[in-house]
Coordinates of C-alpha atoms and ligand atoms in Angstrom, one line a residue:
X1 CA -51.4 -8.1 118.0
X2 CA -51.0 -4.9 115.4
X3 CA -54.1 -3.1 115.2
X4 CA -55.4 -3.2 111.9
X5 CA -56.0 1.2 111.8
X6 CA -52.9 2.6 113.1
X7 CA -53.4 5.7 115.5
X8 CA -53.9 8.7 113.3
X9 CA -51.1 11.0 113.4
X10 CA -51.0 14.0 116.2
X11 CA -52.4 17.0 113.6
X12 CA -49.3 19.8 113.6
X13 CA -51.7 23.3 113.6
X14 CA -50.6 25.8 111.2
X15 CA -49.6 28.6 113.8
X16 CA -50.8 28.0 117.2
X17 CA -49.5 30.8 119.9
X18 CA -47.2 30.2 122.8
X19 CA -48.5 31.7 125.9
X20 CA -45.8 31.6 129.0
X21 CA -46.4 30.9 132.5
X22 CA -45.3 34.2 133.2
X23 CA -47.8 35.8 130.8
X24 CA -50.8 34.3 132.7
X25 CA -49.7 35.0 136.3
X26 CA -49.2 38.2 135.2
X27 CA -53.0 38.6 133.7
X28 CA -54.4 37.0 136.7
X29 CA -52.3 40.1 138.8
X30 CA -53.8 42.7 137.1
X31 CA -57.6 41.1 136.8
X32 CA -57.2 40.9 140.6
X33 CA -56.6 44.5 140.8
X34 CA -58.3 47.6 140.5
X35 CA -57.1 48.3 136.8
X36 CA -57.6 46.4 133.9
X37 CA -57.6 48.6 130.9
X38 CA -55.3 51.3 129.2
X39 CA -52.8 52.3 132.2
X40 CA -49.1 51.5 133.4
X41 CA -49.0 48.2 132.1
X42 CA -49.5 49.7 128.7
X43 CA -47.3 52.4 129.0
X44 CA -44.8 50.4 129.8
X45 CA -45.6 47.6 126.9
X46 CA -45.0 50.9 124.9
X47 CA -41.4 52.0 126.4
X48 CA -40.0 48.3 126.2
X49 CA -41.3 48.0 122.7
X50 CA -39.7 51.6 121.6
X51 CA -36.3 50.0 123.2
X52 CA -36.7 46.9 121.3
X53 CA -37.2 48.3 118.0
X54 CA -35.0 51.5 118.7
X55 CA -37.6 53.9 117.7
X56 CA -37.8 56.8 119.5
X57 CA -41.6 56.0 120.7
X58 CA -44.3 53.4 120.6
X59 CA -48.1 53.7 120.9
X60 CA -50.1 50.4 122.0
X61 CA -53.5 49.7 119.9
X62 CA -56.2 47.3 119.9
X63 CA -55.1 45.9 116.8
X64 CA -52.9 46.1 113.3
X65 CA -55.7 47.6 111.5
X66 CA -56.3 50.2 114.3
X67 CA -52.4 51.0 113.8
X68 CA -52.5 51.9 109.9
X69 CA -55.9 53.4 110.4
X70 CA -54.8 55.8 112.3
X71 CA -51.4 56.3 110.8
X72 CA -53.5 57.5 107.9
X73 CA -55.4 59.6 109.6
X74 CA -52.6 61.2 111.4
X75 CA -51.3 61.7 107.8
X76 CA -54.2 63.5 106.8
X77 CA -54.9 61.1 104.3
X78 CA -58.4 61.3 102.7
X79 CA -60.7 62.0 99.7
X80 CA -58.8 62.5 96.8
X81 CA -56.1 60.9 97.7
X82 CA -54.0 57.9 96.6
X83 CA -52.5 55.1 98.4
X84 CA -50.0 52.9 96.7
X85 CA -49.9 49.5 98.1
X86 CA -49.6 45.5 97.3
X87 CA -52.2 43.2 96.1
X88 CA -50.5 40.5 97.9
X89 CA -51.9 41.4 101.6
X90 CA -54.3 41.0 104.2
X91 CA -57.6 43.0 103.3
X92 CA -57.0 44.9 106.5
X93 CA -54.3 47.0 104.6
X94 CA -56.9 48.3 102.0
X95 CA -59.9 48.8 103.8
X96 CA -58.2 51.2 106.1
X97 CA -57.6 53.3 102.9
X98 CA -61.3 52.9 102.0
X99 CA -62.1 54.0 105.3
X100 CA -60.8 57.6 105.1
X101 CA -62.4 57.7 101.7
X102 CA -58.7 57.6 99.8
X103 CA -58.4 55.4 96.8
X104 CA -56.1 52.2 97.0
X105 CA -53.8 51.9 94.1
X106 CA -52.1 48.4 93.8
X107 CA -48.6 47.5 92.4
X108 CA -47.7 44.3 91.5
X109 CA -45.4 42.2 92.9
X110 CA -41.4 40.9 92.6
X111 CA -41.6 37.0 92.0
X112 CA -38.7 36.4 94.3
X113 CA -39.9 38.1 97.4
X114 CA -43.3 38.5 97.0
X115 CA -43.0 42.2 98.3
X116 CA -44.1 45.4 96.1
X117 CA -41.9 45.9 93.1
X118 CA -40.2 49.3 92.9
X119 CA -40.5 49.4 89.1
X120 CA -44.2 49.0 89.5
X121 CA -44.6 51.8 92.0
X122 CA -42.4 53.9 89.7
X123 CA -44.7 53.4 86.5
X124 CA -47.7 54.1 88.8
X125 CA -46.2 57.4 90.0
X126 CA -44.8 58.8 86.6
X127 CA -49.0 57.8 85.3
X128 CA -50.5 60.0 87.8
X129 CA -48.3 62.6 87.8
X130 CA -50.5 65.0 85.7
X131 CA -54.1 63.0 87.4
X132 CA -55.6 66.2 88.8
X133 CA -58.4 64.1 90.4
X134 CA -56.5 62.1 92.7
X135 CA -53.3 63.0 94.3
X136 CA -50.6 60.6 95.4
X137 CA -50.5 60.7 99.1
X138 CA -48.7 57.6 100.7
X139 CA -46.9 54.6 99.8
X140 CA -48.0 51.7 102.1
X141 CA -45.2 48.7 101.6
X142 CA -46.2 45.3 103.5
X143 CA -43.1 43.4 104.3
X144 CA -44.5 40.2 103.0
X145 CA -43.9 37.2 105.5
X146 CA -41.0 39.0 107.2
X147 CA -38.9 39.5 104.5
X148 CA -38.4 43.4 104.3
X149 CA -39.2 45.1 101.2
X150 CA -36.6 47.1 99.1
X151 CA -36.7 50.0 101.2
X152 CA -34.1 52.2 99.8
X153 CA -35.8 52.1 96.4
X154 CA -39.0 52.6 97.7
X155 CA -37.7 55.7 99.8
X156 CA -36.1 57.5 96.9
X157 CA -39.2 57.0 95.1
X158 CA -41.3 58.7 98.3
X159 CA -39.3 61.6 98.1
X160 CA -38.9 62.2 94.4
X161 CA -42.9 62.2 94.6
X162 CA -43.3 63.7 97.5
X163 CA -45.1 60.9 99.6
X164 CA -45.1 59.9 102.7
X165 CA -44.7 56.1 103.9
X166 CA -46.3 54.1 106.4
X167 CA -45.2 50.5 106.7
X168 CA -47.3 47.7 107.2
X169 CA -45.0 45.4 109.6
X170 CA -47.6 42.8 110.7
X171 CA -44.9 40.1 109.5
X172 CA -41.9 41.7 110.5
X173 CA -41.1 41.4 113.8
X174 CA -38.2 41.3 114.5
X175 CA -36.7 41.8 110.9
X176 CA -34.0 44.1 109.6
X177 CA -33.1 46.0 106.4
X178 CA -29.4 46.8 105.9
X179 CA -28.7 46.0 109.8
X180 CA -31.8 48.5 110.9
X181 CA -34.8 47.1 112.6
X182 CA -38.0 47.6 110.7
X183 CA -39.9 50.2 112.6
X184 CA -36.7 52.2 113.3
X185 CA -36.1 53.6 110.0
X186 CA -38.2 56.7 110.9
X187 CA -41.6 56.1 109.2
X188 CA -44.7 55.2 110.7
X189 CA -44.6 51.6 111.3
X190 CA -47.8 49.4 112.0
X191 CA -47.1 45.8 113.6
X192 CA -49.9 43.7 115.1
X193 CA -50.2 41.1 118.0
X194 CA -53.0 38.9 116.3
X195 CA -53.1 35.7 117.7
X196 CA -50.6 34.1 115.1
X197 CA -48.3 37.0 114.8
X198 CA -44.5 36.5 115.7
X199 CA -45.9 37.8 119.4
X200 CA -49.1 38.2 120.4
X201 CA -51.5 39.6 123.1
X202 CA -54.5 37.8 121.4
X203 CA -55.3 40.8 119.7
X204 CA -53.2 44.1 119.6
X205 CA -51.0 46.4 117.5
X206 CA -48.1 49.0 118.0
X207 CA -47.5 52.2 116.1
X208 CA -43.8 53.1 115.9
X209 CA -41.7 56.2 114.3
X210 CA -40.7 59.6 115.0
X211 CA -41.9 61.8 117.9
X212 CA -43.1 64.7 115.0
X213 CA -45.0 61.4 113.4
X214 CA -46.3 59.5 116.2
X215 CA -47.8 62.3 118.8
X216 CA -50.2 63.5 116.5
X217 CA -51.5 59.8 115.6
X218 CA -51.4 58.8 119.9
X219 CA -53.7 61.6 120.2
X220 CA -56.2 59.9 117.9
X221 CA -56.1 56.5 120.1
X222 CA -58.3 57.1 122.9
X223 CA -60.9 59.7 121.3
X224 CA -58.7 62.7 120.7
X225 CA -58.5 63.1 124.3
X226 CA -55.5 64.6 125.8
X227 CA -52.9 63.6 128.4
X228 CA -53.1 60.7 130.3
X229 CA -56.7 60.5 130.4
X230 CA -56.8 57.0 132.0
X231 CA -55.2 58.5 135.1
X232 CA -58.0 60.7 135.6
X233 CA -59.7 57.8 138.1
X234 CA -56.1 57.2 140.3
X235 CA -55.4 59.1 143.1
X236 CA -52.8 61.8 141.6
X237 CA -55.3 62.6 138.5
X238 CA -58.0 64.7 137.7
X239 CA -61.4 64.6 136.7
X240 CA -60.8 67.2 133.9
X241 CA -59.8 66.3 130.4
X242 CA -60.2 68.1 127.0
X243 CA -60.9 66.4 123.2
X244 CA -58.6 67.7 121.1
X245 CA -58.8 65.8 118.0
X246 CA -61.6 63.5 116.5
X247 CA -60.5 60.4 117.5
X248 CA -61.4 56.7 117.7
X249 CA -61.7 53.9 120.4
X250 CA -58.6 52.2 119.9
X251 CA -56.8 51.9 123.2
X252 CA -55.1 48.9 124.1
X253 CA -55.7 47.3 127.8
X254 CA -53.7 46.6 130.4
X255 CA -54.8 42.9 130.3
X256 CA -53.4 42.7 126.8
X257 CA -50.2 44.9 127.6
X258 CA -48.8 42.1 130.5
X259 CA -49.2 39.5 128.1
X260 CA -47.4 41.7 125.2
X261 CA -44.6 42.7 127.7
X262 CA -43.5 39.1 128.5
X263 CA -43.8 37.5 124.8
X264 CA -41.5 41.1 124.4
X265 CA -39.2 39.4 126.4
X266 CA -39.1 35.9 124.5
X267 CA -39.2 37.0 121.1
X268 CA -35.7 36.9 120.8
X269 CA -35.8 33.0 121.3
X270 CA -38.7 33.2 119.4
X271 CA -37.5 34.3 116.2
X272 CA -34.2 32.1 116.5
X273 CA -36.2 29.1 116.7
X274 CA -38.1 30.3 113.6
X275 CA -35.0 30.6 111.8
X276 CA -34.0 27.3 112.8
X277 CA -37.2 25.7 111.5
X278 CA -37.0 27.7 108.1
X279 CA -33.4 26.3 107.8
X280 CA -34.5 23.0 108.4
X281 CA -37.0 23.5 105.5
X282 CA -34.7 25.2 103.0
X283 CA -32.1 22.5 103.6
X284 CA -34.9 19.7 102.8
X285 CA -36.7 21.2 100.0
X286 CA -33.8 23.4 98.0
X287 CA -32.8 20.5 95.3
X288 CA -36.0 19.4 94.9
X289 CA -37.4 20.4 91.3
X290 CA -40.7 20.9 92.2
X291 CA -40.4 23.4 94.6
X292 CA -39.0 26.8 95.0
X293 CA -38.1 27.7 98.6
X294 CA -38.4 31.4 99.9
X295 CA -35.6 33.9 98.8
X296 CA -34.1 36.0 101.9
X297 CA -31.8 38.9 99.9
X298 CA -28.7 39.6 101.4
X299 CA -29.4 43.0 102.8
X300 CA -31.8 41.7 105.0
X301 CA -32.5 39.7 108.0
X302 CA -35.7 37.6 107.7
X303 CA -38.6 37.8 110.3
X304 CA -39.7 34.0 109.2
X305 CA -43.5 34.9 110.3
X306 CA -44.3 32.8 107.0
X307 CA -42.6 29.6 105.2
X308 CA -44.1 30.3 102.2
X309 CA -42.9 27.2 99.6
X310 CA -44.0 27.6 96.0
X311 CA -45.0 24.9 93.3
X312 CA -43.5 24.5 90.3
X313 CA -46.9 23.5 89.0
X314 CA -45.4 22.0 85.5
X315 CA -43.4 19.2 87.4
X316 CA -46.7 18.0 89.7
X317 CA -50.2 16.3 88.7
X318 CA -51.9 18.1 91.6
X319 CA -53.0 22.0 91.6
X320 CA -52.0 24.1 94.8
X321 CA -55.3 23.0 96.5
X322 CA -55.0 19.3 96.4
X323 CA -51.3 19.5 97.6
X324 CA -53.0 21.4 100.8
X325 CA -55.8 18.6 101.3
X326 CA -52.6 15.9 100.9
X327 CA -51.1 17.5 103.8
X328 CA -54.1 17.8 105.5
X329 CA -54.6 13.9 105.1
X330 CA -51.4 13.8 106.8
X331 CA -52.6 15.6 110.0
X332 CA -50.4 18.5 108.8
X333 CA -52.0 22.0 108.9
X334 CA -50.9 24.7 105.9
X335 CA -52.9 28.0 104.9
X336 CA -52.5 30.6 102.0
X337 CA -51.1 33.8 101.9
X338 CA -52.6 35.9 100.6
X339 CA -55.6 35.6 98.5
X340 CA -55.0 38.8 96.6
X341 CA -56.9 41.6 96.8
X342 CA -58.0 42.0 93.4
X343 CA -59.4 38.2 93.4
X344 CA -61.5 39.2 96.3
X345 CA -65.3 39.4 95.1
X346 CA -66.0 43.1 96.5
X347 CA -62.9 45.0 95.5
X348 CA -63.0 43.1 91.9
X349 CA -66.7 44.4 91.6
X350 CA -65.6 48.1 93.0
X351 CA -62.6 48.9 90.9
X352 CA -63.1 46.4 87.6
X353 CA -60.0 44.2 88.7
X354 CA -59.2 41.4 86.4
X355 CA -57.0 38.6 87.8
X356 CA -54.5 39.1 84.8
X357 CA -54.5 43.1 86.2
X358 CA -51.5 41.7 88.8
X359 CA -50.4 39.0 86.6
X360 CA -47.3 38.0 89.3
X361 CA -49.3 38.2 92.4
X362 CA -52.1 36.1 90.4
X363 CA -49.7 33.8 89.5
X364 CA -47.9 33.5 92.8
X365 CA -50.9 33.1 94.8
X366 CA -51.6 29.6 92.8
X367 CA -48.6 27.8 93.8
X368 CA -48.4 29.3 97.2
X369 CA -48.5 27.1 100.5
X370 CA -47.6 28.4 103.8
X371 CA -46.3 25.5 105.8
X372 CA -46.3 25.3 109.8
X373 CA -44.1 27.4 111.2
X374 CA -44.1 28.3 115.3
X375 CA -41.5 28.6 118.0
X376 CA -43.2 25.6 120.2
X377 CA -42.3 23.2 116.8
X378 CA -40.3 20.7 118.0
X379 CA -37.6 19.1 115.1
X380 CA -39.7 16.3 115.0
X381 CA -42.6 18.2 114.1
X382 CA -40.4 19.7 111.1
X383 CA -39.4 16.3 110.0
X384 CA -42.5 15.0 109.5
X385 CA -44.1 18.1 108.0
X386 CA -40.9 17.6 105.4
X387 CA -41.4 13.8 105.4
X388 CA -44.9 14.8 104.1
X389 CA -44.2 17.2 101.5
X390 CA -41.7 14.6 100.1
X391 CA -44.1 12.1 100.4
X392 CA -46.7 13.9 98.3
X393 CA -44.5 14.7 95.2
X394 CA -43.0 11.1 95.3
X395 CA -46.9 10.3 94.8
X396 CA -47.9 13.3 92.1
X397 CA -44.3 14.5 90.7
X398 CA -45.3 14.3 86.2
Ligands
LIG401 C1 -52.7 40.6 110.4 C2 -52.2 41.4 109.2 C3 -52.9 42.8 109.4 C4 -53.9 43.3 110.6 O1 -53.4 43.2 111.4 P1 -54.7 42.7 113.1 O2 -53.9 43.0 114.2 O3 -55.4 41.6 112.7 O4 -55.6 44.0 112.5 C5 -52.3 43.5 108.3 N1 -51.8 43.4 107.4 C6 -51.0 42.1 107.7 C7 -50.3 41.9 106.5 C8 -51.3 41.2 108.5 O5 -50.6 40.0 108.2

């Protein structure tokens, strides 16, 4: 006899991590050793990462947020400085600007890629040329969802107005702009290994850049202490160290690096699988008039950290929030990237932002849904997501 209540279908999560046997074995090995925090594994992970990215150097940290903060301090950003960034980002990209007492200046986004629009940056720079109270110091582009920003235009502006650049590449691993990996373009670039990112160490981050930029940043990561301070407890080490800068406590543990070393090896496979799932979604959705699929401009290679589908709200009877509820009812996890910075109560109050101040970001926010996307996802899982989206459209199209 058929059951009246069919089994609820297995929940498809939004972005679970994928930790393999090698990671687990190596973490256990370190737990059993005499050294669990920053040490030889962290050094090895930095070397492997720099080599993978094609950057002269890399420095590991305990989060992507720490990487961004350290980069700002290393470039001397502080009181009286402006940092241009996007409203379409995670709050940490803006809070670090406040930590150094500089002012975040938001530039609205390009509706195609949801990345900062170079024309909006230029407008800001032109307007602020004669501002004596606040000097523009840094442009902080975020490669949204893993789609690189228009780096040529942004670099040209940075040169013309004598600004430095810090790239937020939390989503962009691995991503290419005009054939070059993000993180290798010479600017200080911050990566995140948070649990949902394209590779993870649980929590963690990495800074890449030229030696000239990276070495001053590296000094700040562990209390501003010179040389390999961790070696002071080893046989070849010495008890002596010197504090040479006012630093932070942002170091990565060997426990985390042990995970990172193996995740990095698996990253090309992860990336390929992400691309395959994104291609399946694109193929299924590109002809639906109710939907807009994510753009991938010809000069980039997308990291496919997120698959952000956009609803054509005038063609369906429900809101984005209701759409997500409908997905949930079909056992599918989804998310929204991002609630724009200027919508959050804290920033709204502090800077007096109104939703219409960044109309593109606000409007795109209202129609965006991030679908499940992770390398362990099977074709069957992806098929279920596609089926659910199409079923919702069928029920609620105008
Ligand atoms: C995840 C993320 C960060 C912060 O990284 P953490 O490692 O969580 O500190 C910064 N910017 C963006 C765009 C992110 O998605």
